[in-house]
Short mmCIF file of C-alpha atoms and ligand atoms in Angstrom, two decimals:
data_model
loop_
_atom_site.label_atom_id
_atom_site.label_comp_id
_atom_site.label_asym_id
_atom_site.label_seq_id
_atom_site.Cartn_x
_atom_site.Cartn_y
_atom_site.Cartn_z
CA MET A 1 21.70 223.42 187.17
CA ILE A 2 18.47 221.72 185.80
CA ARG A 3 15.08 222.72 186.73
CA TYR A 4 11.43 222.60 185.57
CA ALA A 5 10.61 225.08 182.81
CA THR A 6 7.65 227.39 183.14
CA PRO A 7 5.68 229.33 180.38
CA ASP A 8 8.06 232.28 181.12
CA ASP A 9 10.99 230.14 179.80
CA ILE A 10 9.36 229.38 176.36
CA GLU A 11 11.38 232.10 174.51
CA ASP A 12 14.56 230.52 175.74
CA MET A 13 13.40 227.07 174.83
CA VAL A 14 12.69 228.23 171.45
CA SER A 15 16.11 229.71 171.03
CA ILE A 16 17.74 226.44 172.24
CA PHE A 17 15.58 224.48 169.86
CA ILE A 18 16.45 226.57 166.78
CA ASP A 19 20.06 226.46 167.55
CA ALA A 20 20.31 222.74 168.36
CA TYR A 21 18.11 221.57 165.42
CA ASN A 22 19.28 224.15 162.93
CA PHE A 23 15.61 224.87 162.57
CA PRO A 24 15.11 227.01 159.47
CA GLY A 25 11.56 227.88 159.84
CA PRO A 26 9.19 230.25 161.71
CA ARG A 27 9.90 230.87 165.33
CA GLU A 28 6.18 230.91 165.92
CA SER A 29 5.58 227.21 164.95
CA VAL A 30 8.34 226.02 167.53
CA LYS A 31 6.83 228.32 170.18
CA SER A 32 3.26 226.71 169.73
CA SER A 33 4.74 223.37 170.18
CA PHE A 34 6.34 224.38 173.44
CA GLU A 35 3.06 226.07 174.49
CA ILE A 36 1.03 222.96 173.79
CA SER A 37 3.61 220.87 175.76
CA LEU A 38 3.42 223.01 178.80
CA GLU A 39 -0.26 223.58 178.74
CA VAL A 40 -0.89 219.73 178.53
CA GLN A 41 2.04 218.77 180.75
CA PRO A 42 2.84 221.75 182.84
CA ASP A 43 5.53 219.87 184.92
CA GLY A 44 6.83 218.11 181.73
CA CYS A 45 9.84 220.17 180.53
CA LEU A 46 13.31 220.57 181.96
CA LEU A 47 15.68 223.40 181.34
CA ALA A 48 19.58 223.08 181.88
CA PHE A 49 21.64 226.15 182.72
CA LEU A 50 25.40 226.71 182.51
CA LYS A 51 26.13 229.56 184.83
CA ASP A 52 23.02 231.60 184.05
CA GLU A 53 22.64 230.61 180.38
CA PRO A 54 19.78 228.27 179.38
CA VAL A 55 21.74 225.77 177.18
CA GLY A 56 19.58 222.53 177.01
CA MET A 57 16.23 221.17 177.52
CA GLY A 58 13.91 218.14 177.05
CA CYS A 59 10.30 217.37 177.72
CA ILE A 60 8.10 214.33 178.75
CA PHE A 61 4.47 213.75 178.17
CA PHE A 62 2.29 211.45 180.13
CA TYR A 63 -0.46 209.26 178.65
CA ASN A 64 -2.18 206.46 180.57
CA LYS A 65 0.37 203.51 179.98
CA GLN A 66 3.35 205.31 178.34
CA ALA A 67 5.23 208.61 178.60
CA TRP A 68 6.81 210.22 175.59
CA ILE A 69 10.10 212.01 175.62
CA GLY A 70 10.93 214.63 173.03
CA LEU A 71 12.23 218.10 172.29
CA MET A 72 15.64 217.08 173.52
CA GLY A 73 18.13 219.75 172.46
CA VAL A 74 21.42 221.32 173.67
CA LYS A 75 22.86 224.41 171.97
CA LYS A 76 25.55 223.44 169.57
CA ALA A 77 28.33 225.27 171.35
CA TYR A 78 27.62 223.21 174.54
CA GLN A 79 27.03 219.75 173.11
CA ARG A 80 29.08 216.53 173.89
CA ARG A 81 29.76 217.76 177.45
CA GLY A 82 27.26 215.58 179.15
CA ILE A 83 24.32 218.05 179.46
CA GLY A 84 22.04 216.07 177.23
CA THR A 85 22.70 212.85 179.19
CA GLU A 86 21.85 214.67 182.40
CA VAL A 87 18.59 216.24 181.19
CA PHE A 88 17.65 212.78 179.78
CA ARG A 89 18.50 210.99 182.98
CA ARG A 90 16.25 213.38 184.94
CA LEU A 91 13.42 212.81 182.49
CA LEU A 92 13.63 209.09 182.70
CA GLU A 93 13.49 209.28 186.51
CA ILE A 94 10.41 211.39 186.30
CA GLY A 95 8.88 209.03 183.68
CA ARG A 96 9.50 205.71 185.53
CA ARG A 97 7.93 206.97 188.68
CA LYS A 98 4.55 206.87 186.82
CA VAL A 99 4.69 204.52 183.84
CA ASP A 100 6.32 201.33 182.77
CA THR A 101 6.91 202.37 179.32
CA ILE A 102 8.73 205.29 177.82
CA ARG A 103 8.92 205.90 174.18
CA LEU A 104 10.57 208.57 171.74
CA ASP A 105 11.49 209.33 168.12
CA ALA A 106 15.27 209.46 168.06
CA SER A 107 17.18 211.56 165.58
CA SER A 108 20.65 210.15 164.41
CA GLN A 109 22.21 212.53 167.08
CA GLY A 110 20.05 211.44 169.84
CA TYR A 111 20.17 207.70 168.94
CA GLY A 112 23.35 206.86 170.78
CA LEU A 113 22.26 208.55 174.02
CA TYR A 114 19.05 206.68 174.11
CA LYS A 115 20.80 203.44 173.35
CA LYS A 116 23.09 203.97 176.33
CA PHE A 117 20.03 203.96 178.59
CA LYS A 118 18.90 200.58 176.86
CA PHE A 119 16.18 201.86 174.68
CA VAL A 120 15.33 199.37 171.93
CA ASP A 121 14.36 200.10 168.35
CA GLU A 122 10.78 199.81 167.24
CA TYR A 123 10.42 201.17 163.74
CA ARG A 124 11.42 204.26 161.64
CA THR A 125 9.23 207.25 161.50
CA VAL A 126 9.90 209.17 158.34
CA ARG A 127 8.74 212.75 157.55
CA TYR A 128 7.68 213.46 154.01
CA GLU A 129 6.87 216.63 152.08
CA LEU A 130 3.96 216.09 149.71
CA MET A 131 4.69 218.00 146.59
CA GLU A 132 1.67 217.52 144.43
CA ARG A 133 -2.02 216.73 144.75
CA PRO A 134 -3.59 214.50 142.25
CA ILE A 135 -6.72 215.75 140.67
CA LYS A 136 -9.47 213.75 142.43
CA ARG A 137 -12.93 214.50 143.88
CA VAL A 138 -13.37 213.94 147.60
CA GLU A 139 -16.65 212.89 149.04
CA GLY A 140 -17.51 212.03 152.67
CA VAL A 141 -14.84 214.06 154.59
CA VAL A 142 -16.15 216.79 156.74
CA GLU A 143 -14.50 219.24 159.19
CA VAL A 144 -15.79 219.08 162.76
CA ASN A 145 -15.02 221.43 165.67
CA LYS A 146 -15.51 218.95 168.59
CA ILE A 147 -13.89 215.52 168.86
CA PRO A 148 -16.48 212.81 168.29
CA ASN A 149 -16.42 209.79 170.61
CA TRP A 150 -15.61 207.35 167.61
CA VAL A 151 -12.50 209.45 166.89
CA LYS A 152 -11.45 209.05 170.51
CA GLU A 153 -11.84 205.29 170.11
CA ILE A 154 -10.09 204.79 166.80
CA ASP A 155 -7.18 207.05 167.88
CA LYS A 156 -6.74 204.99 171.16
CA LYS A 157 -6.57 201.84 169.02
CA ALA A 158 -4.05 203.20 166.60
CA PHE A 159 -1.88 204.79 169.25
CA GLY A 160 -2.34 202.40 172.03
CA ASP A 161 -3.49 205.20 174.59
CA ASP A 162 -5.75 208.02 175.22
CA ARG A 163 -4.33 211.22 174.20
CA ILE A 164 -7.52 213.22 173.73
CA ARG A 165 -6.47 216.15 175.93
CA VAL A 166 -3.46 216.67 173.57
CA LEU A 167 -5.56 216.66 170.41
CA GLU A 168 -7.96 219.16 172.11
CA ALA A 169 -4.95 221.37 172.92
CA TYR A 170 -4.12 221.48 169.31
CA MET A 171 -7.87 222.15 168.29
CA ARG A 172 -7.82 225.18 170.75
CA ARG A 173 -5.02 226.52 168.70
CA GLY A 174 -6.71 226.29 165.46
CA ALA A 175 -6.02 222.69 164.31
CA ARG A 176 -8.69 221.45 162.01
CA LEU A 177 -10.17 217.93 162.40
CA LEU A 178 -11.22 216.17 159.23
CA CYS A 179 -13.53 213.21 159.60
CA ALA A 180 -14.85 210.33 157.49
CA GLU A 181 -17.44 209.15 159.75
CA ASN A 182 -16.68 206.10 161.79
CA GLU A 183 -13.87 205.35 159.40
CA GLY A 184 -11.09 207.63 159.92
CA PHE A 185 -9.78 211.21 160.76
CA GLY A 186 -6.86 213.55 160.31
CA LEU A 187 -5.74 216.62 162.25
CA VAL A 188 -4.38 219.45 160.23
CA TYR A 189 -2.17 222.00 161.86
CA ARG A 190 0.42 224.48 160.55
CA GLY A 191 0.91 222.81 157.19
CA LYS A 192 1.10 219.32 158.68
CA ILE A 193 -1.31 216.37 158.96
CA GLY A 194 -1.13 214.22 162.00
CA PRO A 195 -2.46 212.01 163.42
CA LEU A 196 -3.99 210.33 160.41
CA VAL A 197 -5.81 207.25 161.31
CA ALA A 198 -8.01 205.27 158.98
CA ASP A 199 -9.43 201.83 158.71
CA SER A 200 -8.44 201.43 155.14
CA PRO A 201 -6.15 203.07 152.52
CA ARG A 202 -9.15 204.26 150.56
CA VAL A 203 -10.25 206.28 153.68
CA ALA A 204 -6.80 207.55 154.52
CA GLU A 205 -6.54 208.72 150.86
CA LYS A 206 -9.73 210.93 150.87
CA ILE A 207 -8.79 212.40 154.20
CA LEU A 208 -5.30 213.27 152.91
CA LEU A 209 -6.55 214.74 149.69
CA LYS A 210 -8.98 217.11 151.62
CA ALA A 211 -6.04 217.86 154.07
CA PHE A 212 -3.85 218.92 151.21
CA GLN A 213 -6.54 221.33 150.10
CA LEU A 214 -6.39 222.86 153.60
CA GLY A 215 -2.69 223.42 153.34
CA ALA A 216 -1.31 220.13 154.72
CA ARG A 217 2.04 219.21 153.12
CA GLU A 218 4.06 217.32 155.78
CA ILE A 219 3.21 213.86 157.23
CA ILE A 220 5.31 211.63 159.39
CA ILE A 221 4.74 207.93 158.51
CA PRO A 222 5.39 204.89 160.68
CA GLU A 223 7.50 203.04 158.07
CA VAL A 224 6.00 199.65 159.04
CA ASN A 225 2.65 200.88 157.52
CA LYS A 226 3.36 199.83 154.01
CA ASP A 227 -0.13 201.03 152.94
CA ALA A 228 0.69 204.53 154.04
CA LEU A 229 4.04 204.50 151.99
CA GLU A 230 2.13 203.33 149.05
CA LEU A 231 -0.61 205.75 149.40
CA ILE A 232 1.50 208.99 149.55
CA LYS A 233 3.18 208.08 146.14
CA ILE A 234 0.34 209.84 144.46
CA PHE A 235 1.37 213.01 146.05
CA LYS A 236 4.87 212.92 144.77
CA PRO A 237 6.60 212.72 148.30
CA SER A 238 9.91 213.91 149.10
CA GLN A 239 11.64 212.67 152.22
CA VAL A 240 12.57 215.34 154.67
CA THR A 241 14.04 213.59 157.57
CA SER A 242 13.68 210.32 159.63
CA CYS A 243 13.91 209.08 163.19
CA MET A 244 14.02 205.80 164.86
CA ARG A 245 11.03 205.25 167.23
CA MET A 246 12.36 203.53 170.41
CA ARG A 247 11.01 202.20 173.64
CA LEU A 248 12.17 201.34 177.17
CA GLY A 249 9.87 199.01 179.02
CA SER A 250 7.15 196.76 177.73
CA LYS A 251 5.65 196.89 174.19
CA ILE A 252 2.53 199.06 174.04
CA GLU A 253 -0.32 197.53 172.11
CA GLU A 254 -1.02 199.74 169.16
CA LYS A 255 -2.33 199.17 165.64
CA VAL A 256 0.22 200.63 163.16
CA ASP A 257 -1.71 199.31 160.25
CA ILE A 258 -4.44 202.00 160.80
CA TYR A 259 -1.90 204.66 161.81
CA TYR A 260 -0.98 206.50 158.66
CA GLY A 261 0.47 209.57 160.10
CA ILE A 262 1.79 210.16 163.68
CA LEU A 263 0.96 213.32 165.67
CA ALA A 264 4.55 214.71 166.05
CA TYR A 265 8.09 213.40 166.84
CA ALA A 266 7.79 215.06 170.44
CA LYS A 267 4.32 213.67 171.31
CA GLY A 268 3.95 210.34 169.55
C1 COA B 1 21.08 214.82 171.08
C2 COA B 1 21.58 215.84 171.94
C3 COA B 1 20.37 216.59 172.81
C4 COA B 1 22.67 215.38 172.97
O1 COA B 1 23.01 216.44 173.91
P1 COA B 1 24.69 216.48 174.29
O2 COA B 1 24.67 217.39 175.34
O3 COA B 1 25.47 216.71 173.25
O4 COA B 1 24.77 214.85 174.87
P2 COA B 1 25.94 214.28 175.76
O5 COA B 1 27.18 215.21 175.63
O6 COA B 1 25.35 214.01 177.06
O7 COA B 1 26.16 213.03 174.82
C5 COA B 1 25.41 212.07 174.98
C6 COA B 1 25.52 211.14 173.60
O8 COA B 1 24.75 211.65 172.63
C7 COA B 1 25.12 211.35 171.42
N1 COA B 1 25.61 212.43 170.60
C8 COA B 1 25.71 213.76 171.03
N2 COA B 1 26.05 214.52 169.96
C9 COA B 1 26.07 213.77 168.85
C10 COA B 1 26.41 214.05 167.49
N3 COA B 1 26.74 215.26 167.12
N4 COA B 1 26.34 213.04 166.64
C11 COA B 1 26.03 211.69 167.10
N5 COA B 1 25.76 211.43 168.43
C12 COA B 1 25.86 212.42 169.33
C13 COA B 1 26.42 210.42 171.69
O9 COA B 1 25.97 209.14 171.74
C14 COA B 1 26.89 210.98 173.03
O10 COA B 1 27.49 209.95 173.81
P3 COA B 1 29.10 209.92 173.67
O11 COA B 1 29.56 211.40 173.81
O12 COA B 1 29.56 209.04 174.86
O13 COA B 1 29.35 209.31 172.25
C15 COA B 1 22.29 217.07 171.22
O14 COA B 1 23.21 216.53 170.36
C16 COA B 1 21.25 218.04 170.36
O15 COA B 1 20.64 218.84 170.69
N6 COA B 1 21.20 217.51 169.00
C17 COA B 1 20.49 218.14 168.04
C18 COA B 1 19.01 217.99 168.24
C19 COA B 1 18.58 216.60 168.16
O16 COA B 1 18.83 215.78 167.40
N7 COA B 1 17.94 216.16 169.45
C20 COA B 1 17.59 214.78 169.68
C21 COA B 1 16.13 214.54 169.11
S1 COA B 1 15.69 212.82 169.32
#
């Protein structure tokens, strides 16, 4: 049985996620990811049951032109029985009713599943841990508590869609917005930075330096942005994991050369 998840299901979803992904780290950080998902897209997550046990899930997020599928997971003991396929099929049906393009970041385990549904490769998105901060002074980066209009515009250019309601949901939960006025911004939340959008490597660098001071250690880079790969070298990066960004439907016009760090695998 597959049904829509509600906020009452969050604990079960967290348990599935931790089991499926072998997630080592705090339960709280997974929980807040699901809370944001269900707050922004209350009808966006599906939960699969076997008898009465919750065993699998997946979520979809709608933007204007595209939808994003993420948080696909099936408990290890129940994998390879078709549950993931069924959840994914349902999410696709829901997505295609509203938008032409559906995208996602595929792990190596999910990749074969999405290929079967005719998703095509776009580029790799690679998660790095930043190990060291070079000693450099930062000027012209300030923290603001309301999203300025120019941030909305530059983010829309980079991502190819309006996702301000998602960024606002992060900020309501304490995410910190760093801005270099009219040139770039970064969102810092739970030890991560993303999105990081900047009109030059110099601007991206100063936002990243400041973000590191605020505790950001992780960034997920679209690998096609060579400036971003070059920039993080000064932070002695260590690769944690990688995904293949994939798409079904027409290509979204985005600007990856100003997109230094994505928001999250599950959300784009
Ligand atoms: C990806 C996942 C959700 C698939 O769920 P599932 O119930 O096992 O999926 P299905 O039984 O319907 O299998 C669908 C396809 O997924 C792929 N797949 C599933 N498990 C896999 C594994 N361990 N390694 C590689 N591919 C795998 C295969 O292509 C499979 O098709 P096949 O059996 O015909 O080869 C599940 O493996 C999972 O939770 N993995 C860990 C978390 C993860 O990486 N999620 C995806 C993030 S993008």
